């Protein structure tokens, strides 16, 4: 699930870096880096409380206008998004947040309008992936929540015609390091010489 978080963060960065107008790109980058919220996200309103005690905090908040600065993004992904909101909190040690506080946000996804098709729980933590459909049957919102001992992640995407692949591949391959090709196999040793004929 960490790959999802990294991909979405990088997608948000891509949307401001490849803007067709340099001045707009600088404004977008300044807004993101400066923490200027573009979207009021009621679903995850109040998650800022988890920043207390965190050693690292990452917030991405981009609305349709900011995403539109990406122009032609190849696969049109930015054009079908209305907003991306990502919050991540990393802690130096376990026990820096209360799980009951996380449950408050998980319960918001049980009002009947969300389909939480994926829920995993193991020794490392929990992950929830939920979707919401619009009237025409298209997926209009996607949410990911992960709660690990030393990390919390909240992702909320809204748009039209979304799919789970938008979560996993929204980074467009950015930042993915491919392993170098394997070295060629050493040549096979020469076959042993046949035994000399007997005299």
Coordinates of N, CA, C and O in Angstrom, one line a residue:
X1 N 0.8 -1.2 0.0 CA 0.0 0.0 0.0 C 0.9 1.3 0.0 O 0.4 2.3 -0.4
X2 N 2.1 1.2 0.4 CA 3.0 2.3 0.4 C 3.2 2.8 -1.0 O 3.3 4.0 -1.3
X3 N 3.2 1.9 -2.0 CA 3.4 2.2 -3.4 C 2.2 3.1 -3.8 O 2.4 4.1 -4.6
X4 N 1.0 2.9 -3.3 CA -0.1 3.7 -3.7 C 0.1 5.1 -3.2 O -0.1 6.1 -4.0
X5 N 0.5 5.3 -2.0 CA 0.8 6.6 -1.4 C 1.8 7.3 -2.2 O 1.7 8.5 -2.6
X6 N 2.9 6.7 -2.5 CA 4.0 7.3 -3.2 C 3.6 7.7 -4.6 O 3.9 8.8 -5.1
X7 N 2.8 6.8 -5.3 CA 2.4 7.1 -6.6 C 1.5 8.3 -6.7 O 1.6 9.2 -7.6
X8 N 0.5 8.4 -5.7 CA -0.4 9.5 -5.7 C 0.4 10.8 -5.4 O 0.1 11.9 -6.0
X9 N 1.3 10.8 -4.5 CA 2.1 12.0 -4.2 C 2.9 12.4 -5.4 O 3.0 13.6 -5.7
X10 N 3.5 11.5 -6.1 CA 4.3 11.8 -7.3 C 3.4 12.3 -8.4 O 3.8 13.2 -9.2
X11 N 2.1 11.8 -8.5 CA 1.2 12.3 -9.5 C 0.9 13.7 -9.2 O 0.8 14.5 -10.2
X12 N 0.7 14.1 -8.0 CA 0.4 15.4 -7.6 C 1.5 16.3 -8.0 O 1.3 17.5 -8.5
X13 N 2.7 15.9 -7.7 CA 3.9 16.7 -8.1 C 4.0 16.8 -9.6 O 4.3 17.9 -10.2
X14 N 3.6 15.7 -10.4 CA 3.7 15.8 -11.8 C 2.7 16.8 -12.4 O 3.0 17.5 -13.3
X15 N 1.6 16.9 -11.7 CA 0.6 17.8 -12.2 C 1.0 19.3 -12.1 O 0.4 20.1 -12.8
X16 N 1.9 19.6 -11.2 CA 2.4 21.0 -11.1 C 3.7 21.2 -11.8 O 4.1 22.3 -12.2
X17 N 4.5 20.1 -12.1 CA 5.8 20.3 -12.7 C 5.7 20.4 -14.2 O 6.4 21.1 -14.8
X18 N 4.7 19.7 -14.8 CA 4.6 19.7 -16.3 C 3.6 20.7 -16.8 O 3.2 20.6 -17.9
X19 N 3.3 21.7 -16.0 CA 2.4 22.7 -16.4 C 2.9 23.4 -17.6 O 4.1 23.7 -17.7
X20 N 2.1 23.8 -18.6 CA 2.5 24.4 -19.8 C 3.1 25.8 -19.6 O 3.8 26.3 -20.4
X21 N 2.7 26.5 -18.6 CA 3.1 27.9 -18.3 C 4.0 27.9 -17.1 O 3.6 27.6 -16.0
X22 N 5.3 28.3 -17.3 CA 6.2 28.2 -16.2 C 5.8 29.0 -15.0 O 5.9 28.6 -13.8
X23 N 5.2 30.2 -15.2 CA 4.7 31.0 -14.0 C 3.6 30.3 -13.3 O 3.6 30.3 -12.0
X24 N 2.7 29.6 -14.0 CA 1.6 28.9 -13.3 C 2.2 27.7 -12.5 O 1.8 27.4 -11.4
X25 N 3.2 27.1 -13.1 CA 3.9 26.0 -12.5 C 4.5 26.4 -11.1 O 4.4 25.7 -10.1
X26 N 5.2 27.5 -11.2 CA 5.8 28.0 -9.9 C 4.7 28.3 -8.9 O 4.9 28.1 -7.7
X27 N 3.6 28.9 -9.3 CA 2.5 29.2 -8.4 C 2.0 27.9 -7.8 O 1.7 27.8 -6.6
X28 N 1.8 26.9 -8.6 CA 1.3 25.6 -8.1 C 2.2 25.0 -7.1 O 1.8 24.5 -6.1
X29 N 3.5 25.0 -7.5 CA 4.5 24.4 -6.6 C 4.5 25.1 -5.3 O 4.6 24.5 -4.2
X30 N 4.5 26.4 -5.3 CA 4.5 27.2 -4.1 C 3.3 26.9 -3.2 O 3.3 26.8 -2.0
X31 N 2.1 26.7 -3.9 CA 0.9 26.4 -3.1 C 1.0 25.1 -2.4 O 0.6 24.9 -1.3
X32 N 1.5 24.1 -3.2 CA 1.6 22.7 -2.6 C 2.7 22.7 -1.4 O 2.4 22.3 -0.3
X33 N 3.8 23.3 -1.7 CA 4.9 23.3 -0.7 C 4.6 24.1 0.5 O 5.0 23.9 1.6
X34 N 3.8 25.2 0.2 CA 3.4 26.1 1.3 C 2.2 25.6 2.1 O 1.9 26.3 3.1
X35 N 1.6 24.5 1.7 CA 0.5 24.0 2.4 C -0.8 24.7 2.2 O -1.7 24.6 3.0
X36 N -0.9 25.4 1.1 CA -2.1 26.2 0.8 C -3.2 25.2 0.3 O -3.0 24.7 -0.8
X37 N -4.2 25.0 1.1 CA -5.2 24.0 0.8 C -6.1 24.6 -0.4 O -6.6 25.7 -0.4
X38 N -6.3 23.8 -1.4 CA -7.1 24.1 -2.5 C -8.5 23.6 -2.4 O -9.5 24.1 -2.9
X39 N -8.7 22.5 -1.6 CA -9.9 21.8 -1.5 C -10.3 21.6 0.0 O -9.4 21.3 0.8
X40 N -11.5 21.9 0.3 CA -12.0 21.6 1.7 C -12.6 20.2 1.7 O -13.7 19.9 1.2
X41 N -11.8 19.3 2.3 CA -12.2 17.9 2.2 C -12.9 17.5 3.5 O -12.3 17.3 4.6
X42 N -14.2 17.5 3.5 CA -15.0 17.2 4.7 C -14.8 15.8 5.2 O -14.8 15.5 6.4
X43 N -14.5 14.8 4.3 CA -14.3 13.4 4.7 C -13.1 13.3 5.7 O -13.3 12.6 6.7
X44 N -12.0 13.9 5.4 CA -10.9 13.8 6.2 C -10.6 15.1 7.0 O -9.5 15.4 7.4
X45 N -11.6 15.9 7.2 CA -11.5 17.1 8.0 C -11.1 16.8 9.4 O -11.6 15.9 10.1
X46 N -10.0 17.4 9.9 CA -9.5 17.2 11.2 C -8.4 16.3 11.4 O -7.8 16.1 12.5
X47 N -7.9 15.7 10.3 CA -6.8 14.7 10.4 C -5.5 15.4 10.8 O -4.5 14.8 11.1
X48 N -5.5 16.7 10.7 CA -4.3 17.5 11.1 C -3.9 17.2 12.6 O -2.7 17.4 12.9
X49 N -4.8 16.6 13.4 CA -4.4 16.3 14.7 C -3.3 15.2 14.8 O -2.5 15.2 15.7
X50 N -3.2 14.4 13.7 CA -2.2 13.4 13.7 C -0.8 13.9 13.5 O 0.2 13.2 13.6
X51 N -0.7 15.2 13.1 CA 0.6 15.8 12.9 C 1.4 16.0 14.3 O 2.6 16.1 14.3
X52 N 0.6 16.0 15.4 CA 1.3 16.1 16.7 C 2.1 14.9 16.9 O 1.7 13.8 17.0
X53 N 3.4 15.2 17.2 CA 4.3 14.1 17.5 C 4.9 13.4 16.3 O 5.8 12.5 16.4
X54 N 4.5 13.8 15.0 CA 5.0 13.2 13.8 C 6.3 13.7 13.5 O 6.6 14.9 13.6
X55 N 7.2 12.9 13.0 CA 8.6 13.3 12.6 C 8.5 13.8 11.2 O 9.4 14.5 10.7
X56 N 7.5 13.4 10.4 CA 7.4 13.8 9.0 C 5.9 13.9 8.7 O 5.1 13.0 9.0
X57 N 5.6 15.0 8.0 CA 4.2 15.3 7.6 C 4.2 15.7 6.1 O 5.0 16.6 5.7
X58 N 3.4 15.0 5.3 CA 3.2 15.3 3.9 C 1.8 15.6 3.6 O 0.9 14.7 3.9
X59 N 1.5 16.8 3.0 CA 0.1 17.1 2.7 C 0.1 17.6 1.2 O 0.9 18.4 0.8
X60 N -0.8 16.9 0.4 CA -1.0 17.4 -1.0 C -2.5 17.7 -1.1 O -3.3 16.8 -0.7
X61 N -2.8 18.9 -1.6 CA -4.2 19.3 -1.7 C -4.3 20.1 -3.0 O -3.9 21.2 -3.1
X62 N -4.8 19.4 -4.1 CA -4.9 20.0 -5.4 C -6.4 19.9 -5.9 O -7.0 18.9 -5.9
X63 N -6.9 21.1 -6.3 CA -8.2 21.1 -6.9 C -8.2 21.0 -8.4 O -7.1 20.8 -9.0
X64 N -9.3 21.1 -9.1 CA -9.4 20.8 -10.5 C -8.6 21.9 -11.3 O -7.9 21.5 -12.3
X65 N -8.6 23.1 -10.8 CA -7.8 24.1 -11.5 C -6.3 23.8 -11.5 O -5.6 24.0 -12.5
X66 N -5.9 23.4 -10.3 CA -4.5 23.1 -10.1 C -4.1 21.9 -11.0 O -3.1 21.9 -11.6
X67 N -5.0 20.9 -10.9 CA -4.7 19.7 -11.8 C -4.7 20.0 -13.2 O -4.0 19.4 -14.0
X68 N -5.6 21.0 -13.6 CA -5.7 21.4 -15.0 C -4.5 22.0 -15.6 O -4.3 22.0 -16.8
X69 N -3.6 22.5 -14.7 CA -2.3 23.0 -15.2 C -1.4 22.0 -15.8 O -0.5 22.3 -16.5
X70 N -1.8 20.7 -15.6 CA -1.0 19.6 -16.3 C -1.2 19.6 -17.8 O -0.4 19.0 -18.5
X71 N -2.2 20.2 -18.3 CA -2.5 20.2 -19.7 C -2.7 18.8 -20.2 O -3.4 18.0 -19.6
X72 N -2.1 18.5 -21.3 CA -2.3 17.2 -21.9 C -1.3 16.2 -21.1 O -0.1 16.3 -21.3
X73 N -1.9 15.3 -20.3 CA -1.1 14.4 -19.5 C -0.9 13.1 -20.1 O -0.6 12.1 -19.4
X74 N -1.1 13.0 -21.4 CA -0.9 11.7 -22.0 C -2.1 10.8 -22.0 O -2.7 10.5 -23.0
X75 N -2.5 10.3 -20.8 CA -3.6 9.4 -20.7 C -4.9 10.2 -20.3 O -5.9 9.5 -20.0
X76 N -4.8 11.5 -20.1 CA -6.0 12.3 -19.7 C -6.4 12.1 -18.3 O -7.5 12.5 -17.9
X77 N -5.5 11.6 -17.5 CA -5.8 11.3 -16.1 C -6.2 12.6 -15.3 O -7.2 12.6 -14.6
X78 N -5.4 13.6 -15.5 CA -5.6 14.9 -14.8 C -7.0 15.5 -15.2 O -7.6 16.1 -14.4
X79 N -7.4 15.2 -16.4 CA -8.7 15.8 -16.9 C -9.9 15.2 -16.3 O -11.0 15.8 -16.2
X80 N -9.8 14.0 -15.8 CA -10.9 13.4 -15.2 C -11.0 13.5 -13.6 O -11.9 13.0 -13.0
X81 N -10.0 14.1 -13.1 CA -9.9 14.3 -11.6 C -10.4 15.7 -11.2 O -10.1 16.7 -11.9
X82 N -11.2 15.7 -10.2 CA -11.6 17.0 -9.6 C -10.7 17.5 -8.5 O -10.5 18.6 -8.3
X83 N -10.2 16.5 -7.7 CA -9.2 16.9 -6.7 C -8.5 15.6 -6.2 O -8.9 14.5 -6.4
X84 N -7.3 15.9 -5.7 CA -6.5 14.9 -5.0 C -6.1 15.4 -3.6 O -5.6 16.5 -3.6
X85 N -6.4 14.7 -2.6 CA -6.0 15.1 -1.2 C -5.2 13.9 -0.6 O -5.8 12.8 -0.6
X86 N -4.0 14.2 -0.1 CA -3.2 13.2 0.5 C -2.6 13.7 1.8 O -2.1 14.8 1.8
X87 N -2.8 12.9 2.9 CA -2.1 13.3 4.1 C -1.3 12.1 4.6 O -1.9 10.9 4.7
X88 N -0.1 12.3 4.9 CA 0.7 11.2 5.5 C 1.5 11.7 6.7 O 1.9 12.8 6.7
X89 N 1.5 10.8 7.7 CA 2.2 11.2 9.0 C 3.1 10.0 9.4 O 2.6 8.9 9.5
X90 N 4.3 10.3 9.6 CA 5.3 9.3 10.0 C 5.9 9.6 11.4 O 6.1 10.8 11.7
X91 N 6.0 8.5 12.1 CA 6.4 8.7 13.5 C 7.7 7.9 13.8 O 8.0 6.9 13.1
X92 N 8.4 8.4 14.8 CA 9.7 7.7 15.1 C 9.5 6.4 15.9 O 10.4 5.5 15.9
X93 N 8.3 6.3 16.5 CA 8.1 5.1 17.3 C 6.6 4.8 17.4 O 5.8 5.7 17.1
X94 N 6.2 3.6 17.6 CA 4.8 3.2 17.8 C 4.1 3.9 19.0 O 4.8 4.4 19.9
X95 N 2.8 4.0 18.9 CA 2.1 4.6 20.0 C 1.9 6.1 20.0 O 1.5 6.6 21.0
X96 N 2.2 6.7 18.9 CA 2.2 8.2 18.8 C 0.8 8.7 18.4 O 0.6 9.9 18.4
X97 N -0.1 7.8 18.1 CA -1.5 8.2 17.8 C -2.4 7.2 18.3 O -2.0 6.0 18.7
X98 N -3.7 7.5 18.5 CA -4.7 6.6 19.0 C -5.5 6.0 17.9 O -6.0 6.7 17.0
X99 N -5.6 4.7 17.9 CA -6.4 4.0 16.9 C -7.8 4.4 16.9 O -8.5 4.4 15.9
X100 N -8.4 4.7 18.1 CA -9.8 5.1 18.1 C -10.0 6.4 17.4 O -11.1 6.7 16.9
X101 N -9.0 7.3 17.3 CA -9.1 8.5 16.5 C -9.1 8.2 15.0 O -9.8 8.8 14.2
X102 N -8.4 7.1 14.6 CA -8.5 6.7 13.2 C -9.8 6.1 12.9 O -10.4 6.3 11.8
X103 N -10.4 5.4 13.9 CA -11.7 4.7 13.7 C -12.8 5.8 13.3 O -13.8 5.5 12.7
X104 N -12.6 7.0 13.8 CA -13.6 8.0 13.5 C -13.7 8.2 12.0 O -14.9 8.4 11.5
X105 N -12.6 8.2 11.3 CA -12.7 8.4 9.9 C -13.1 7.2 9.1 O -13.7 7.2 8.1
X106 N -12.7 6.0 9.7 CA -13.2 4.8 9.1 C -14.7 4.6 9.1 O -15.4 4.2 8.2
X107 N -15.3 5.1 10.2 CA -16.8 5.0 10.4 C -17.5 6.0 9.4 O -18.6 5.7 9.0
X108 N -16.8 7.0 9.0 CA -17.4 7.9 8.0 C -17.7 7.2 6.6 O -18.4 7.6 5.8
X109 N -16.9 6.1 6.4 CA -17.1 5.4 5.2 C -18.1 4.3 5.3 O -18.3 3.4 4.4
X110 N -18.9 4.2 6.4 CA -19.9 3.2 6.6 C -21.3 3.8 6.6 O -22.2 3.2 7.2
X111 N -21.5 4.9 5.9 CA -22.8 5.6 5.9 C -23.7 5.0 4.9 O -24.8 5.5 4.7
X112 N -23.2 4.0 4.1 CA -24.1 3.4 3.1 C -23.8 3.9 1.7 O -24.2 3.2 0.7
X113 N -23.1 5.0 1.6 CA -22.8 5.5 0.2 C -21.4 5.0 -0.3 O -21.1 5.2 -1.5
X114 N -20.6 4.4 0.5 CA -19.3 3.9 0.1 C -19.3 2.4 0.0 O -20.0 1.7 0.8
X115 N -18.5 1.9 -0.9 CA -18.3 0.5 -1.0 C -16.9 0.2 -0.7 O -16.0 0.4 -1.5
X116 N -16.7 -0.3 0.5 CA -15.3 -0.6 1.0 C -15.0 -2.1 0.7 O -15.2 -3.0 1.5
X117 N -14.5 -2.3 -0.5 CA -14.4 -3.7 -1.0 C -13.1 -4.3 -0.5 O -12.9 -5.5 -0.6
X118 N -12.2 -3.5 0.0 CA -10.9 -4.1 0.4 C -10.6 -3.6 1.8 O -10.6 -2.4 2.1
X119 N -10.4 -4.6 2.7 CA -10.0 -4.3 4.1 C -9.0 -5.4 4.5 O -9.3 -6.6 4.5
X120 N -7.8 -5.0 4.8 CA -6.8 -5.9 5.2 C -6.3 -5.6 6.6 O -6.2 -4.4 7.0
X121 N -5.9 -6.6 7.4 CA -5.4 -6.4 8.7 C -4.4 -7.4 9.0 O -4.6 -8.6 8.8
X122 N -3.2 -7.0 9.3 CA -2.1 -8.0 9.6 C -1.2 -7.4 10.7 O -1.6 -6.4 11.3
X123 N -0.1 -8.0 10.9 CA 0.8 -7.5 12.0 C 1.3 -6.1 11.8 O 1.7 -5.5 12.8
X124 N 1.3 -5.7 10.5 CA 1.9 -4.4 10.2 C 0.8 -3.3 10.4 O 1.2 -2.1 10.5
X125 N -0.4 -3.6 10.3 CA -1.5 -2.6 10.4 C -2.7 -2.9 9.6 O -3.0 -4.1 9.3
X126 N -3.5 -1.9 9.2 CA -4.7 -2.1 8.5 C -4.7 -1.2 7.2 O -4.1 -0.1 7.2
X127 N -5.5 -1.7 6.2 CA -5.6 -0.9 5.0 C -7.1 -1.0 4.6 O -7.7 -2.1 4.6
X128 N -7.7 0.1 4.2 CA -9.0 0.2 3.7 C -9.0 0.9 2.4 O -8.4 2.0 2.2
X129 N -9.7 0.3 1.3 CA -9.8 0.9 0.0 C -11.3 1.0 -0.3 O -11.9 -0.1 -0.3
X130 N -11.8 2.2 -0.5 CA -13.3 2.3 -0.7 C -13.5 3.2 -1.9 O -12.7 4.0 -2.3
X131 N -14.7 3.0 -2.5 CA -15.1 3.7 -3.7 C -16.6 4.2 -3.5 O -17.4 3.6 -2.8
X132 N -16.9 5.2 -4.3 CA -18.3 5.7 -4.3 C -18.6 5.9 -5.8 O -17.8 6.4 -6.6
X133 N -19.9 5.5 -6.1 CA -20.3 5.6 -7.5 C -21.3 6.8 -7.6 O -22.0 7.2 -6.7
X134 N -21.3 7.4 -8.8 CA -22.2 8.5 -9.1 C -23.5 7.9 -9.7 O -23.6 6.7 -9.8
X135 N -24.4 8.7 -10.1 CA -25.7 8.3 -10.5 C -25.7 7.5 -11.8 O -26.5 6.6 -12.0
X136 N -24.7 7.7 -12.6 CA -24.6 7.0 -13.9 C -23.8 5.7 -13.8 O -23.5 5.0 -14.8
X137 N -23.4 5.3 -12.5 CA -22.7 4.1 -12.3 C -21.2 4.2 -12.3 O -20.5 3.2 -12.0
X138 N -20.7 5.3 -12.7 CA -19.2 5.5 -12.8 C -18.7 5.7 -11.4 O -19.4 6.3 -10.5
X139 N -17.4 5.3 -11.1 CA -16.8 5.5 -9.8 C -16.4 7.0 -9.8 O -15.6 7.5 -10.6
X140 N -16.9 7.7 -8.8 CA -16.6 9.1 -8.7 C -15.6 9.5 -7.6 O -15.1 10.6 -7.6
X141 N -15.4 8.6 -6.6 CA -14.5 8.9 -5.5 C -13.8 7.6 -5.1 O -14.4 6.5 -5.1
X142 N -12.5 7.7 -4.8 CA -11.7 6.6 -4.2 C -11.0 7.1 -3.0 O -10.5 8.2 -2.9
X143 N -10.9 6.2 -2.0 CA -10.3 6.5 -0.7 C -9.4 5.4 -0.3 O -9.7 4.2 -0.5
X144 N -8.2 5.7 0.2 CA -7.3 4.7 0.8 C -7.0 5.2 2.2 O -6.6 6.4 2.4
X145 N -7.1 4.4 3.2 CA -6.6 4.6 4.5 C -5.7 3.5 5.0 O -6.1 2.3 4.9
X146 N -4.5 3.9 5.4 CA -3.6 2.9 6.0 C -3.2 3.3 7.3 O -2.9 4.5 7.5
X147 N -3.2 2.4 8.3 CA -2.8 2.7 9.6 C -1.7 1.7 10.1 O -2.1 0.5 10.3
X148 N -0.5 2.1 10.1 CA 0.6 1.2 10.6 C 1.1 1.8 11.9 O 0.8 2.9 12.3
X149 N 2.0 1.0 12.5 CA 2.5 1.4 13.8 C 3.2 2.8 13.8 O 3.0 3.6 14.8
X150 N 3.9 3.1 12.7 CA 4.6 4.3 12.7 C 4.3 5.2 11.5 O 5.0 6.1 11.1
X151 N 3.1 4.9 10.9 CA 2.7 5.7 9.7 C 1.2 5.6 9.5 O 0.6 4.6 9.6
X152 N 0.7 6.8 9.2 CA -0.7 6.9 8.8 C -0.8 7.6 7.4 O -0.1 8.5 7.1
X153 N -1.7 7.1 6.6 CA -1.9 7.6 5.2 C -3.4 7.8 5.0 O -4.2 6.8 5.2
X154 N -3.8 8.9 4.5 CA -5.2 9.2 4.1 C -5.1 9.7 2.6 O -4.5 10.7 2.4
X155 N -5.8 9.1 1.7 CA -5.9 9.5 0.3 C -7.3 9.6 -0.1 O -8.1 8.7 0.1
X156 N -7.7 10.7 -0.7 CA -9.0 10.9 -1.2 C -8.9 11.5 -2.6 O -8.4 12.6 -2.8
X157 N -9.5 10.8 -3.6 CA -9.5 11.3 -5.0 C -11.0 11.4 -5.4 O -11.8 10.5 -5.1
X158 N -11.3 12.5 -6.1 CA -12.7 12.6 -6.7 C -12.6 13.0 -8.1 O -11.7 13.8 -8.5
X159 N -13.5 12.5 -8.9 CA -13.5 12.8 -10.3 C -14.6 12.0 -11.0 O -15.7 11.9 -10.5
X160 N -14.4 11.6 -12.2 CA -15.4 10.8 -13.0 C -14.7 9.6 -13.7 O -13.6 9.8 -14.2
X161 N -15.3 8.5 -13.7 CA -14.7 7.4 -14.4 C -13.4 6.9 -13.8 O -12.5 6.4 -14.5
X162 N -13.3 7.0 -12.5 CA -12.1 6.5 -11.8 C -12.1 5.0 -11.7 O -13.1 4.3 -11.8
X163 N -10.9 4.5 -11.5 CA -10.7 3.0 -11.3 C -9.6 2.8 -10.3 O -8.8 3.7 -10.0
X164 N -9.5 1.6 -9.8 CA -8.4 1.3 -8.8 C -7.1 1.4 -9.5 O -6.1 1.7 -8.8
X165 N -7.0 1.3 -10.8 CA -5.7 1.5 -11.4 C -5.2 2.9 -11.3 O -4.0 3.2 -11.3
X166 N -6.1 3.9 -11.1 CA -5.7 5.3 -10.9 C -4.9 5.4 -9.6 O -4.1 6.3 -9.5
X167 N -5.2 4.6 -8.6 CA -4.5 4.6 -7.4 C -3.1 4.0 -7.5 O -2.1 4.6 -7.1
X168 N -3.0 2.9 -8.2 CA -1.8 2.2 -8.3 C -0.8 2.7 -9.3 O 0.4 2.7 -9.2
X169 N -1.3 3.3 -10.4 CA -0.5 3.8 -11.5 C -0.5 5.2 -11.8 O 0.0 5.7 -12.8
X170 N -1.2 6.0 -10.9 CA -1.4 7.4 -11.1 C 0.0 8.2 -11.2 O 0.1 9.2 -11.8
X171 N 1.0 7.5 -10.7 CA 2.3 8.2 -10.7 C 2.9 8.2 -12.1 O 3.9 8.8 -12.3
X172 N 2.3 7.4 -13.0 CA 2.8 7.5 -14.4 C 4.1 6.9 -14.6 O 4.9 7.2 -15.5
X173 N 4.6 6.1 -13.6 CA 5.9 5.5 -13.7 C 7.0 6.3 -13.2 O 8.2 6.0 -13.2
X174 N 6.7 7.6 -12.7 CA 7.7 8.4 -12.2 C 8.3 7.8 -10.9 O 7.6 7.2 -10.1
X175 N 9.6 7.9 -10.8 CA 10.2 7.5 -9.6 C 10.4 6.0 -9.5 O 11.0 5.5 -8.5
X176 N 10.0 5.2 -10.5 CA 10.2 3.8 -10.4 C 11.5 3.5 -11.0 O 11.9 3.8 -12.1
X177 N 12.3 2.8 -10.2 CA 13.6 2.4 -10.7 C 13.6 1.0 -11.2 O 13.3 0.1 -10.4
X178 N 14.1 0.8 -12.4 CA 14.1 -0.5 -12.9 C 15.5 -1.1 -12.6 O 16.5 -0.5 -12.7
X179 N 15.5 -2.4 -12.3 CA 16.7 -3.1 -12.0 C 17.6 -3.1 -13.3 O 17.1 -3.3 -14.4
X180 N 18.9 -3.0 -13.1 CA 19.8 -3.1 -14.3 C 19.7 -4.4 -14.9 O 19.4 -5.4 -14.2
X181 N 19.9 -4.5 -16.2 CA 19.9 -5.9 -16.8 C 20.9 -6.8 -16.2 O 22.0 -6.4 -15.8
X182 N 20.6 -8.1 -16.1 CA 21.5 -9.1 -15.6 C 22.7 -9.2 -16.5 O 22.6 -9.1 -17.7
X183 N 23.9 -9.4 -15.9 CA 25.1 -9.6 -16.7 C 25.0 -10.8 -17.5 O 24.3 -11.8 -17.1
X184 N 25.6 -10.8 -18.7 CA 25.5 -12.1 -19.5 C 26.1 -13.3 -18.8 O 27.0 -13.1 -18.0
X185 N 25.6 -14.4 -19.1 CA 26.0 -15.6 -18.4 C 27.5 -15.9 -18.9 O 27.8 -15.7 -20.1
X186 N 28.3 -16.4 -18.0 CA 29.7 -16.7 -18.4 C 29.7 -17.9 -19.5 O 28.8 -18.7 -19.5
X187 N 30.6 -17.9 -20.4 CA 30.7 -18.9 -21.4 C 30.8 -20.3 -20.8 O 31.5 -20.4 -19.7
X188 N 30.3 -21.3 -21.4 CA 30.4 -22.6 -20.9 C 31.8 -23.1 -21.0 O 32.5 -22.8 -21.9
X189 N 32.3 -23.9 -20.0 CA 33.7 -24.4 -20.1 C 33.8 -25.3 -21.3 O 32.8 -26.0 -21.7
X190 N 35.0 -25.4 -21.9 CA 35.1 -26.3 -23.0 C 34.9 -27.7 -22.6 O 35.2 -28.1 -21.5
X191 N 34.5 -28.5 -23.6 CA 34.2 -29.9 -23.3 C 35.6 -30.6 -23.1 O 36.6 -30.2 -23.8
X192 N 35.7 -31.6 -22.2 CA 36.9 -32.3 -22.0 C 37.4 -33.0 -23.3 O 36.5 -33.5 -24.0
X193 N 38.7 -33.1 -23.5 CA 39.2 -33.8 -24.6 C 38.9 -35.2 -24.5 O 39.0 -35.8 -23.5
X194 N 38.6 -35.9 -25.7 CA 38.3 -37.3 -25.6 C 39.6 -38.1 -25.2 O 40.7 -37.6 -25.5
X195 N 39.5 -39.2 -24.6 CA 40.6 -39.9 -24.1 C 41.4 -40.4 -25.3 O 40.9 -40.7 -26.4
X196 N 42.7 -40.4 -25.2 CA 43.6 -40.9 -26.3 C 43.4 -42.4 -26.5 O 43.1 -43.2 -25.6
X197 N 43.4 -42.8 -27.8 CA 43.2 -44.2 -28.1 C 44.3 -45.1 -27.6 O 45.5 -44.7 -27.5
X198 N 43.9 -46.3 -27.2 CA 44.9 -47.2 -26.6 C 45.8 -47.8 -27.7 O 45.3 -48.1 -28.8
X199 N 47.0 -47.9 -27.4 CA 48.0 -48.4 -28.3 C 47.9 -50.0 -28.4 O 47.8 -50.6 -27.4

